Amino acid sequence: MDEGGTRVIPFYTLVPPHALLLDIAGPLEVIRYANGEQRDIHFDCRYIAASDEQQTSIGLALARLESLPATLPENALLLISGSTSRFDSDPGTQRERQALATWLRRAVRPDTTVISICSGALLAGEAGLFDGRNCTTHADCLEGLRRIAPLSQVAENRLFVEDGNRFSSAGISTGIDLMLHVVSRLTSPAVAARIAKTMVVYLRRSGNDPQISPWLTGRNHIHPAIHRVQDRVMAEPAQDWSLERLADIAALSERHLSRLFREQPASASSIMST
């Protein structure tokens, strides 16, 4: 539908029980900014659920949610949020998840663009929406997705995956990366870049980036001197970092710093690979 030359795209967000709030808020903030950054496309946002109120992962309730429509309109976008309910053994919660999977099988059209965030891929997979498609999800859910959707090709260690009109992401913060990618496709890269700047997205990540950041490799130690060295090297990786310079940053002797690196080999390798 067009309004005064603006193409209106229906954008539905499916809110499952105990939805991860950032899975919704992050991507939808991207969409909100997209509506303000350009006039070619307007995303008409609707929030739908099996009941008019849902508790989220942080205890905040989302209210005045719309009922599930019998079918989605033409060329709609459907975002499926992740949730903590996959860990919930409550029979009522599991019945509601089953009802959502049944609804997805019935309501999603061939022209519907499906966007799953985090464990939302499990609902999409259970509904057969990834059959014959490449997809991904959070690292903790990969095996579950393979079991639920054996006809899909589940990619490991990917931030997000695009296969036709099926998009899936690792979840949590990666929902922002994925939605910036979707907005870039539907509007323009320039619009997505402005949104990223406004949202202070320090580094836009691509779908091929790994889920485990290389910047965090070798960081699971508690020594402040080594953290200072790692911070400095990562800020200026092109510098010629001698042991003498690193020791000055750490405020340690070269011998002492060398001993710490031997005790924390992962921290030393993270610096060498920078």
PDB file of C-alpha atoms in Angstrom:
ATOM      1  CA  MET A   1       0.000   0.000   0.000  1.00  0.00           C
ATOM      2  CA  ASP A   2       1.272   3.490  -0.852  1.00  0.00           C
ATOM      3  CA  GLU A   3       0.512   6.715   0.982  1.00  0.00           C
ATOM      4  CA  GLY A   4       1.474   9.861  -0.910  1.00  0.00           C
ATOM      5  CA  GLY A   5       4.343   8.152  -2.698  1.00  0.00           C
ATOM      6  CA  THR A   6       5.551   6.385   0.438  1.00  0.00           C
ATOM      7  CA  ARG A   7       5.550   2.598   0.351  1.00  0.00           C
ATOM      8  CA  VAL A   8       4.002   1.192   3.524  1.00  0.00           C
ATOM      9  CA  ILE A   9       5.431  -2.124   4.724  1.00  0.00           C
ATOM     10  CA  PRO A  10       3.524  -4.019   7.432  1.00  0.00           C
ATOM     11  CA  PHE A  11       5.993  -4.911  10.197  1.00  0.00           C
ATOM     12  CA  TYR A  12       4.753  -7.438  12.749  1.00  0.00           C
ATOM     13  CA  THR A  13       6.634  -8.365  15.905  1.00  0.00           C
ATOM     14  CA  LEU A  14       5.662 -11.684  17.461  1.00  0.00           C
ATOM     15  CA  VAL A  15       6.046 -11.539  21.246  1.00  0.00           C
ATOM     16  CA  PRO A  16       6.389 -15.047  22.749  1.00  0.00           C
ATOM     17  CA  PRO A  17       6.107 -15.805  26.478  1.00  0.00           C
ATOM     18  CA  HIS A  18       9.041 -14.340  28.435  1.00  0.00           C
ATOM     19  CA  ALA A  19      10.407 -12.562  25.375  1.00  0.00           C
ATOM     20  CA  LEU A  20      13.953 -11.230  25.564  1.00  0.00           C
ATOM     21  CA  LEU A  21      13.268  -7.511  25.691  1.00  0.00           C
ATOM     22  CA  LEU A  22      16.441  -6.466  23.863  1.00  0.00           C
ATOM     23  CA  ASP A  23      15.514  -8.815  20.995  1.00  0.00           C
ATOM     24  CA  ILE A  24      12.505  -6.563  20.459  1.00  0.00           C
ATOM     25  CA  ALA A  25      13.710  -3.130  21.555  1.00  0.00           C
ATOM     26  CA  GLY A  26      17.026  -3.189  19.675  1.00  0.00           C
ATOM     27  CA  PRO A  27      15.699  -4.031  16.197  1.00  0.00           C
ATOM     28  CA  LEU A  28      12.576  -1.898  16.616  1.00  0.00           C
ATOM     29  CA  GLU A  29      14.643   1.158  17.540  1.00  0.00           C
ATOM     30  CA  VAL A  30      16.405   0.678  14.199  1.00  0.00           C
ATOM     31  CA  ILE A  31      12.995   0.608  12.506  1.00  0.00           C
ATOM     32  CA  ARG A  32      11.838   3.696  14.401  1.00  0.00           C
ATOM     33  CA  TYR A  33      14.860   5.624  13.213  1.00  0.00           C
ATOM     34  CA  ALA A  34      14.400   4.273   9.683  1.00  0.00           C
ATOM     35  CA  ASN A  35      10.922   5.787   9.573  1.00  0.00           C
ATOM     36  CA  GLY A  36      12.392   9.167  10.488  1.00  0.00           C
ATOM     37  CA  GLU A  37      15.445   9.062   8.228  1.00  0.00           C
ATOM     38  CA  GLN A  38      13.693   8.692   4.877  1.00  0.00           C
ATOM     39  CA  ARG A  39      10.286   8.977   3.211  1.00  0.00           C
ATOM     40  CA  ASP A  40      10.386   6.254   0.557  1.00  0.00           C
ATOM     41  CA  ILE A  41       9.300   3.514   2.981  1.00  0.00           C
ATOM     42  CA  HIS A  42       7.243   3.585   6.158  1.00  0.00           C
ATOM     43  CA  PHE A  43       7.289   0.548   8.432  1.00  0.00           C
ATOM     44  CA  ASP A  44       3.838   0.117   9.994  1.00  0.00           C
ATOM     45  CA  CYS A  45       4.704  -1.604  13.275  1.00  0.00           C
ATOM     46  CA  ARG A  46       2.318  -3.965  15.063  1.00  0.00           C
ATOM     47  CA  TYR A  47       2.977  -6.110  18.128  1.00  0.00           C
ATOM     48  CA  ILE A  48       1.153  -9.433  18.281  1.00  0.00           C
ATOM     49  CA  ALA A  49       0.949 -12.269  20.785  1.00  0.00           C
ATOM     50  CA  ALA A  50      -1.228 -15.147  21.942  1.00  0.00           C
ATOM     51  CA  SER A  51      -2.571 -12.901  24.729  1.00  0.00           C
ATOM     52  CA  ASP A  52      -2.813  -9.137  25.143  1.00  0.00           C
ATOM     53  CA  GLU A  53      -0.106  -9.030  27.827  1.00  0.00           C
ATOM     54  CA  GLN A  54       3.223 -10.836  28.048  1.00  0.00           C
ATOM     55  CA  GLN A  55       5.926 -10.875  30.686  1.00  0.00           C
ATOM     56  CA  THR A  56       9.404 -10.252  29.304  1.00  0.00           C
ATOM     57  CA  SER A  57      12.724 -11.702  30.371  1.00  0.00           C
ATOM     58  CA  ILE A  58      13.403  -8.820  32.775  1.00  0.00           C
ATOM     59  CA  GLY A  59       9.987  -8.916  34.429  1.00  0.00           C
ATOM     60  CA  LEU A  60       8.587  -5.918  32.559  1.00  0.00           C
ATOM     61  CA  ALA A  61       5.157  -6.641  31.095  1.00  0.00           C
ATOM     62  CA  LEU A  62       4.242  -5.655  27.549  1.00  0.00           C
ATOM     63  CA  ALA A  63       0.552  -4.809  27.366  1.00  0.00           C
ATOM     64  CA  ARG A  64      -2.082  -3.955  24.739  1.00  0.00           C
ATOM     65  CA  LEU A  65      -0.637  -6.507  22.338  1.00  0.00           C
ATOM     66  CA  GLU A  66      -2.775  -7.325  19.323  1.00  0.00           C
ATOM     67  CA  SER A  67      -4.299 -10.735  18.675  1.00  0.00           C
ATOM     68  CA  LEU A  68      -2.691 -13.060  16.168  1.00  0.00           C
ATOM     69  CA  PRO A  69      -4.185 -12.333  12.731  1.00  0.00           C
ATOM     70  CA  ALA A  70      -5.628 -15.195  10.704  1.00  0.00           C
ATOM     71  CA  THR A  71      -2.971 -14.531   8.083  1.00  0.00           C
ATOM     72  CA  LEU A  72      -0.358 -11.886   7.454  1.00  0.00           C
ATOM     73  CA  PRO A  73      -0.873  -9.255   4.752  1.00  0.00           C
ATOM     74  CA  GLU A  74       1.054  -9.301   1.503  1.00  0.00           C
ATOM     75  CA  ASN A  75       4.786  -8.582   1.659  1.00  0.00           C
ATOM     76  CA  ALA A  76       4.812  -8.216   5.426  1.00  0.00           C
ATOM     77  CA  LEU A  77       7.890  -8.395   7.622  1.00  0.00           C
ATOM     78  CA  LEU A  78       7.610 -10.642  10.672  1.00  0.00           C
ATOM     79  CA  LEU A  79      10.105 -10.411  13.516  1.00  0.00           C
ATOM     80  CA  ILE A  80      10.136 -13.390  15.889  1.00  0.00           C
ATOM     81  CA  SER A  81      11.730 -12.511  19.210  1.00  0.00           C
ATOM     82  CA  GLY A  82      13.781 -14.890  21.272  1.00  0.00           C
ATOM     83  CA  SER A  83      12.632 -15.789  24.753  1.00  0.00           C
ATOM     84  CA  THR A  84      13.593 -17.620  27.913  1.00  0.00           C
ATOM     85  CA  SER A  85      10.465 -19.793  27.683  1.00  0.00           C
ATOM     86  CA  ARG A  86      12.394 -22.590  25.960  1.00  0.00           C
ATOM     87  CA  PHE A  87      13.763 -23.328  29.458  1.00  0.00           C
ATOM     88  CA  ASP A  88      10.330 -23.095  31.094  1.00  0.00           C
ATOM     89  CA  SER A  89       8.709 -26.445  31.842  1.00  0.00           C
ATOM     90  CA  ASP A  90       5.388 -24.850  32.769  1.00  0.00           C
ATOM     91  CA  PRO A  91       2.707 -26.688  30.734  1.00  0.00           C
ATOM     92  CA  GLY A  92       0.821 -23.475  30.011  1.00  0.00           C
ATOM     93  CA  THR A  93       3.903 -21.772  28.621  1.00  0.00           C
ATOM     94  CA  GLN A  94       4.738 -24.749  26.430  1.00  0.00           C
ATOM     95  CA  ARG A  95       1.161 -24.921  25.134  1.00  0.00           C
ATOM     96  CA  GLU A  96       1.402 -21.265  24.190  1.00  0.00           C
ATOM     97  CA  ARG A  97       4.654 -21.868  22.308  1.00  0.00           C
ATOM     98  CA  GLN A  98       3.033 -24.770  20.452  1.00  0.00           C
ATOM     99  CA  ALA A  99       0.105 -22.519  19.567  1.00  0.00           C
ATOM    100  CA  LEU A 100       2.504 -19.911  18.186  1.00  0.00           C
ATOM    101  CA  ALA A 101       4.263 -22.511  16.024  1.00  0.00           C
ATOM    102  CA  THR A 102       0.895 -23.681  14.704  1.00  0.00           C
ATOM    103  CA  TRP A 103      -0.092 -20.092  13.943  1.00  0.00           C
ATOM    104  CA  LEU A 104       3.187 -19.472  12.112  1.00  0.00           C
ATOM    105  CA  ARG A 105       2.606 -22.477   9.860  1.00  0.00           C
ATOM    106  CA  ARG A 106      -0.817 -21.119   8.951  1.00  0.00           C
ATOM    107  CA  ALA A 107      -0.256 -17.355   8.811  1.00  0.00           C
ATOM    108  CA  VAL A 108       3.120 -16.917   7.109  1.00  0.00           C
ATOM    109  CA  ARG A 109       2.781 -16.444   3.362  1.00  0.00           C
ATOM    110  CA  PRO A 110       5.397 -17.232   0.691  1.00  0.00           C
ATOM    111  CA  ASP A 111       6.053 -13.485   0.348  1.00  0.00           C
ATOM    112  CA  THR A 112       6.455 -12.913   4.105  1.00  0.00           C
ATOM    113  CA  THR A 113       9.937 -11.857   5.172  1.00  0.00           C
ATOM    114  CA  VAL A 114      10.744 -13.728   8.384  1.00  0.00           C
ATOM    115  CA  ILE A 115      13.328 -12.265  10.769  1.00  0.00           C
ATOM    116  CA  SER A 116      14.203 -14.425  13.762  1.00  0.00           C
ATOM    117  CA  ILE A 117      16.229 -13.061  16.650  1.00  0.00           C
ATOM    118  CA  CYS A 118      18.135 -15.402  18.969  1.00  0.00           C
ATOM    119  CA  SER A 119      15.997 -18.385  20.056  1.00  0.00           C
ATOM    120  CA  GLY A 120      13.120 -17.072  17.951  1.00  0.00           C
ATOM    121  CA  ALA A 121      14.704 -19.334  15.324  1.00  0.00           C
ATOM    122  CA  LEU A 122      13.430 -22.319  17.314  1.00  0.00           C
ATOM    123  CA  LEU A 123       9.824 -21.191  16.848  1.00  0.00           C
ATOM    124  CA  ALA A 124      10.450 -20.473  13.178  1.00  0.00           C
ATOM    125  CA  GLY A 125      12.192 -23.815  12.748  1.00  0.00           C
ATOM    126  CA  GLU A 126       9.421 -25.725  14.477  1.00  0.00           C
ATOM    127  CA  ALA A 127       6.958 -24.121  12.074  1.00  0.00           C
ATOM    128  CA  GLY A 128       9.040 -25.263   9.090  1.00  0.00           C
ATOM    129  CA  LEU A 129       9.942 -21.719   8.069  1.00  0.00           C
ATOM    130  CA  PHE A 130      13.622 -22.612   7.628  1.00  0.00           C
ATOM    131  CA  ASP A 131      13.090 -25.866   5.728  1.00  0.00           C
ATOM    132  CA  GLY A 132      15.595 -25.942   2.883  1.00  0.00           C
ATOM    133  CA  ARG A 133      17.103 -22.654   4.058  1.00  0.00           C
ATOM    134  CA  ASN A 134      20.324 -21.522   5.669  1.00  0.00           C
ATOM    135  CA  CYS A 135      19.838 -20.088   9.147  1.00  0.00           C
ATOM    136  CA  THR A 136      21.503 -19.524  12.494  1.00  0.00           C
ATOM    137  CA  THR A 137      20.698 -18.817  16.129  1.00  0.00           C
ATOM    138  CA  HIS A 138      22.421 -18.232  19.445  1.00  0.00           C
ATOM    139  CA  ALA A 139      25.296 -20.648  20.085  1.00  0.00           C
ATOM    140  CA  ASP A 140      23.377 -22.217  22.974  1.00  0.00           C
ATOM    141  CA  CYS A 141      20.450 -23.053  20.663  1.00  0.00           C
ATOM    142  CA  LEU A 142      22.244 -24.489  17.625  1.00  0.00           C
ATOM    143  CA  GLU A 143      21.730 -28.144  18.491  1.00  0.00           C
ATOM    144  CA  GLY A 144      18.114 -27.511  19.426  1.00  0.00           C
ATOM    145  CA  LEU A 145      17.505 -25.837  16.070  1.00  0.00           C
ATOM    146  CA  ARG A 146      19.083 -28.750  14.208  1.00  0.00           C
ATOM    147  CA  ARG A 147      16.850 -31.152  16.097  1.00  0.00           C
ATOM    148  CA  ILE A 148      13.668 -29.120  15.583  1.00  0.00           C
ATOM    149  CA  ALA A 149      14.374 -28.195  11.947  1.00  0.00           C
ATOM    150  CA  PRO A 150      16.284 -31.125  10.397  1.00  0.00           C
ATOM    151  CA  LEU A 151      15.560 -29.881   6.867  1.00  0.00           C
ATOM    152  CA  SER A 152      17.363 -26.583   7.473  1.00  0.00           C
ATOM    153  CA  GLN A 153      21.078 -25.840   7.123  1.00  0.00           C
ATOM    154  CA  VAL A 154      22.153 -24.407  10.475  1.00  0.00           C
ATOM    155  CA  ALA A 155      25.293 -22.256  10.334  1.00  0.00           C
ATOM    156  CA  GLU A 156      27.559 -22.065  13.372  1.00  0.00           C
ATOM    157  CA  ASN A 157      29.401 -19.013  14.675  1.00  0.00           C
ATOM    158  CA  ARG A 158      27.620 -16.495  12.454  1.00  0.00           C
ATOM    159  CA  LEU A 159      26.158 -13.196  13.620  1.00  0.00           C
ATOM    160  CA  PHE A 160      23.327 -13.414  11.130  1.00  0.00           C
ATOM    161  CA  VAL A 161      22.330 -15.295   7.999  1.00  0.00           C
ATOM    162  CA  GLU A 162      20.256 -14.196   5.005  1.00  0.00           C
ATOM    163  CA  ASP A 163      18.637 -16.741   2.692  1.00  0.00           C
ATOM    164  CA  GLY A 164      16.047 -15.223   0.388  1.00  0.00           C
ATOM    165  CA  ASN A 165      13.308 -13.741   2.555  1.00  0.00           C
ATOM    166  CA  ARG A 166      14.530 -15.579   5.640  1.00  0.00           C
ATOM    167  CA  PHE A 167      16.810 -13.752   8.054  1.00  0.00           C
ATOM    168  CA  SER A 168      18.120 -15.141  11.334  1.00  0.00           C
ATOM    169  CA  SER A 169      20.539 -13.817  13.932  1.00  0.00           C
ATOM    170  CA  ALA A 170      22.533 -15.007  16.902  1.00  0.00           C
ATOM    171  CA  GLY A 171      20.444 -12.817  19.140  1.00  0.00           C
ATOM    172  CA  ILE A 172      20.569 -10.143  21.822  1.00  0.00           C
ATOM    173  CA  SER A 173      22.762  -7.326  20.427  1.00  0.00           C
ATOM    174  CA  THR A 174      23.073  -8.973  16.997  1.00  0.00           C
ATOM    175  CA  GLY A 175      19.422  -8.165  16.360  1.00  0.00           C
ATOM    176  CA  ILE A 176      20.560  -4.564  15.882  1.00  0.00           C
ATOM    177  CA  ASP A 177      23.206  -5.619  13.353  1.00  0.00           C
ATOM    178  CA  LEU A 178      20.685  -7.712  11.449  1.00  0.00           C
ATOM    179  CA  MET A 179      18.047  -4.989  11.379  1.00  0.00           C
ATOM    180  CA  LEU A 180      20.573  -2.435  10.134  1.00  0.00           C
ATOM    181  CA  HIS A 181      21.324  -4.912   7.328  1.00  0.00           C
ATOM    182  CA  VAL A 182      17.615  -5.316   6.521  1.00  0.00           C
ATOM    183  CA  VAL A 183      17.076  -1.542   6.520  1.00  0.00           C
ATOM    184  CA  SER A 184      20.106  -1.118   4.275  1.00  0.00           C
ATOM    185  CA  ARG A 185      18.559  -3.568   1.803  1.00  0.00           C
ATOM    186  CA  LEU A 186      15.096  -1.980   1.868  1.00  0.00           C
ATOM    187  CA  THR A 187      16.136   1.690   1.930  1.00  0.00           C
ATOM    188  CA  SER A 188      19.827   2.400   1.327  1.00  0.00           C
ATOM    189  CA  PRO A 189      23.235   1.843   2.920  1.00  0.00           C
ATOM    190  CA  ALA A 190      23.408   5.572   3.651  1.00  0.00           C
ATOM    191  CA  VAL A 191      20.213   5.416   5.717  1.00  0.00           C
ATOM    192  CA  ALA A 192      21.526   2.433   7.672  1.00  0.00           C
ATOM    193  CA  ALA A 193      24.826   4.239   8.275  1.00  0.00           C
ATOM    194  CA  ARG A 194      23.051   7.296   9.675  1.00  0.00           C
ATOM    195  CA  ILE A 195      20.964   5.102  11.965  1.00  0.00           C
ATOM    196  CA  ALA A 196      24.071   3.293  13.210  1.00  0.00           C
ATOM    197  CA  LYS A 197      25.701   6.643  13.964  1.00  0.00           C
ATOM    198  CA  THR A 198      22.627   7.888  15.835  1.00  0.00           C
ATOM    199  CA  MET A 199      22.396   4.663  17.837  1.00  0.00           C
ATOM    200  CA  VAL A 200      26.134   4.844  18.614  1.00  0.00           C
ATOM    201  CA  VAL A 201      26.821   1.467  17.043  1.00  0.00           C
ATOM    202  CA  TYR A 202      30.606   1.640  17.382  1.00  0.00           C
ATOM    203  CA  LEU A 203      31.341  -1.096  14.850  1.00  0.00           C
ATOM    204  CA  ARG A 204      28.762  -2.404  12.412  1.00  0.00           C
ATOM    205  CA  ARG A 205      29.189  -6.140  12.073  1.00  0.00           C
ATOM    206  CA  SER A 206      28.427  -8.267   9.043  1.00  0.00           C
ATOM    207  CA  GLY A 207      26.685 -11.619   8.975  1.00  0.00           C
ATOM    208  CA  ASN A 208      30.003 -13.383   8.415  1.00  0.00           C
ATOM    209  CA  ASP A 209      31.500 -12.090  11.647  1.00  0.00           C
ATOM    210  CA  PRO A 210      31.867 -14.697  14.412  1.00  0.00           C
ATOM    211  CA  GLN A 211      29.594 -14.746  17.436  1.00  0.00           C
ATOM    212  CA  ILE A 212      32.621 -14.767  19.765  1.00  0.00           C
ATOM    213  CA  SER A 213      34.444 -11.465  19.311  1.00  0.00           C
ATOM    214  CA  PRO A 214      38.202 -11.721  18.719  1.00  0.00           C
ATOM    215  CA  TRP A 215      38.520  -8.611  20.874  1.00  0.00           C
ATOM    216  CA  LEU A 216      37.390 -10.687  23.856  1.00  0.00           C
ATOM    217  CA  THR A 217      39.799 -13.557  23.240  1.00  0.00           C
ATOM    218  CA  GLY A 218      42.297 -13.873  26.065  1.00  0.00           C
ATOM    219  CA  ARG A 219      40.330 -11.502  28.283  1.00  0.00           C
ATOM    220  CA  ASN A 220      39.094 -13.963  30.888  1.00  0.00           C
ATOM    221  CA  HIS A 221      41.764 -13.035  33.402  1.00  0.00           C
ATOM    222  CA  ILE A 222      41.781 -10.496  36.226  1.00  0.00           C
ATOM    223  CA  HIS A 223      45.216  -8.882  35.937  1.00  0.00           C
ATOM    224  CA  PRO A 224      44.790  -5.109  35.387  1.00  0.00           C
ATOM    225  CA  ALA A 225      48.283  -4.649  33.932  1.00  0.00           C
ATOM    226  CA  ILE A 226      47.614  -7.124  31.127  1.00  0.00           C
ATOM    227  CA  HIS A 227      44.223  -5.512  30.456  1.00  0.00           C
ATOM    228  CA  ARG A 228      45.990  -2.142  30.088  1.00  0.00           C
ATOM    229  CA  VAL A 229      48.390  -3.645  27.575  1.00  0.00           C
ATOM    230  CA  GLN A 230      45.579  -5.322  25.624  1.00  0.00           C
ATOM    231  CA  ASP A 231      43.520  -2.107  25.546  1.00  0.00           C
ATOM    232  CA  ARG A 232      46.431  -0.092  24.190  1.00  0.00           C
ATOM    233  CA  VAL A 233      47.450  -2.613  21.538  1.00  0.00           C
ATOM    234  CA  MET A 234      43.868  -3.071  20.338  1.00  0.00           C
ATOM    235  CA  ALA A 235      43.438   0.709  20.074  1.00  0.00           C
ATOM    236  CA  GLU A 236      46.562   1.009  17.884  1.00  0.00           C
ATOM    237  CA  PRO A 237      47.221  -2.402  16.302  1.00  0.00           C
ATOM    238  CA  ALA A 238      49.484  -1.000  13.557  1.00  0.00           C
ATOM    239  CA  GLN A 239      52.121   0.174  16.041  1.00  0.00           C
ATOM    240  CA  ASP A 240      55.394  -1.701  16.514  1.00  0.00           C
ATOM    241  CA  TRP A 241      54.874  -3.021  20.020  1.00  0.00           C
ATOM    242  CA  SER A 242      58.141  -4.122  21.597  1.00  0.00           C
ATOM    243  CA  LEU A 243      58.294  -5.871  24.937  1.00  0.00           C
ATOM    244  CA  GLU A 244      59.909  -2.735  26.362  1.00  0.00           C
ATOM    245  CA  ARG A 245      56.968  -0.537  25.312  1.00  0.00           C
ATOM    246  CA  LEU A 246      54.440  -3.062  26.598  1.00  0.00           C
ATOM    247  CA  ALA A 247      56.225  -3.218  29.936  1.00  0.00           C
ATOM    248  CA  ASP A 248      56.088   0.587  30.203  1.00  0.00           C
ATOM    249  CA  ILE A 249      52.314   0.504  29.635  1.00  0.00           C
ATOM    250  CA  ALA A 250      51.906  -2.229  32.222  1.00  0.00           C
ATOM    251  CA  ALA A 251      54.202  -0.374  34.657  1.00  0.00           C
ATOM    252  CA  LEU A 252      56.105  -3.618  35.146  1.00  0.00           C
ATOM    253  CA  SER A 253      59.560  -4.886  34.368  1.00  0.00           C
ATOM    254  CA  GLU A 254      60.011  -6.755  31.099  1.00  0.00           C
ATOM    255  CA  ARG A 255      60.829  -9.874  33.068  1.00  0.00           C
ATOM    256  CA  HIS A 256      57.671  -9.576  35.193  1.00  0.00           C
ATOM    257  CA  LEU A 257      55.457  -8.969  32.144  1.00  0.00           C
ATOM    258  CA  SER A 258      56.985 -11.946  30.333  1.00  0.00           C
ATOM    259  CA  ARG A 259      56.215 -14.127  33.334  1.00  0.00           C
ATOM    260  CA  LEU A 260      52.585 -12.932  33.362  1.00  0.00           C
ATOM    261  CA  PHE A 261      52.253 -13.747  29.666  1.00  0.00           C
ATOM    262  CA  ARG A 262      53.587 -17.246  30.321  1.00  0.00           C
ATOM    263  CA  GLU A 263      51.011 -17.661  33.087  1.00  0.00           C
ATOM    264  CA  GLN A 264      48.245 -16.274  30.813  1.00  0.00           C
ATOM    265  CA  PRO A 265      49.172 -17.611  27.342  1.00  0.00           C
ATOM    266  CA  ALA A 266      45.777 -16.711  25.852  1.00  0.00           C
ATOM    267  CA  SER A 267      46.312 -13.046  26.705  1.00  0.00           C
ATOM    268  CA  ALA A 268      49.700 -13.052  24.985  1.00  0.00           C
ATOM    269  CA  SER A 269      48.316 -14.742  21.862  1.00  0.00           C
ATOM    270  CA  SER A 270      45.474 -12.197  21.658  1.00  0.00           C
ATOM    271  CA  ILE A 271      48.050  -9.394  21.526  1.00  0.00           C
ATOM    272  CA  MET A 272      50.195 -11.174  18.939  1.00  0.00           C
ATOM    273  CA  SER A 273      47.168 -11.759  16.668  1.00  0.00           C
ATOM    274  CA  THR A 274      45.956  -8.150  16.839  1.00  0.00           C
TER     275      THR A 274
END
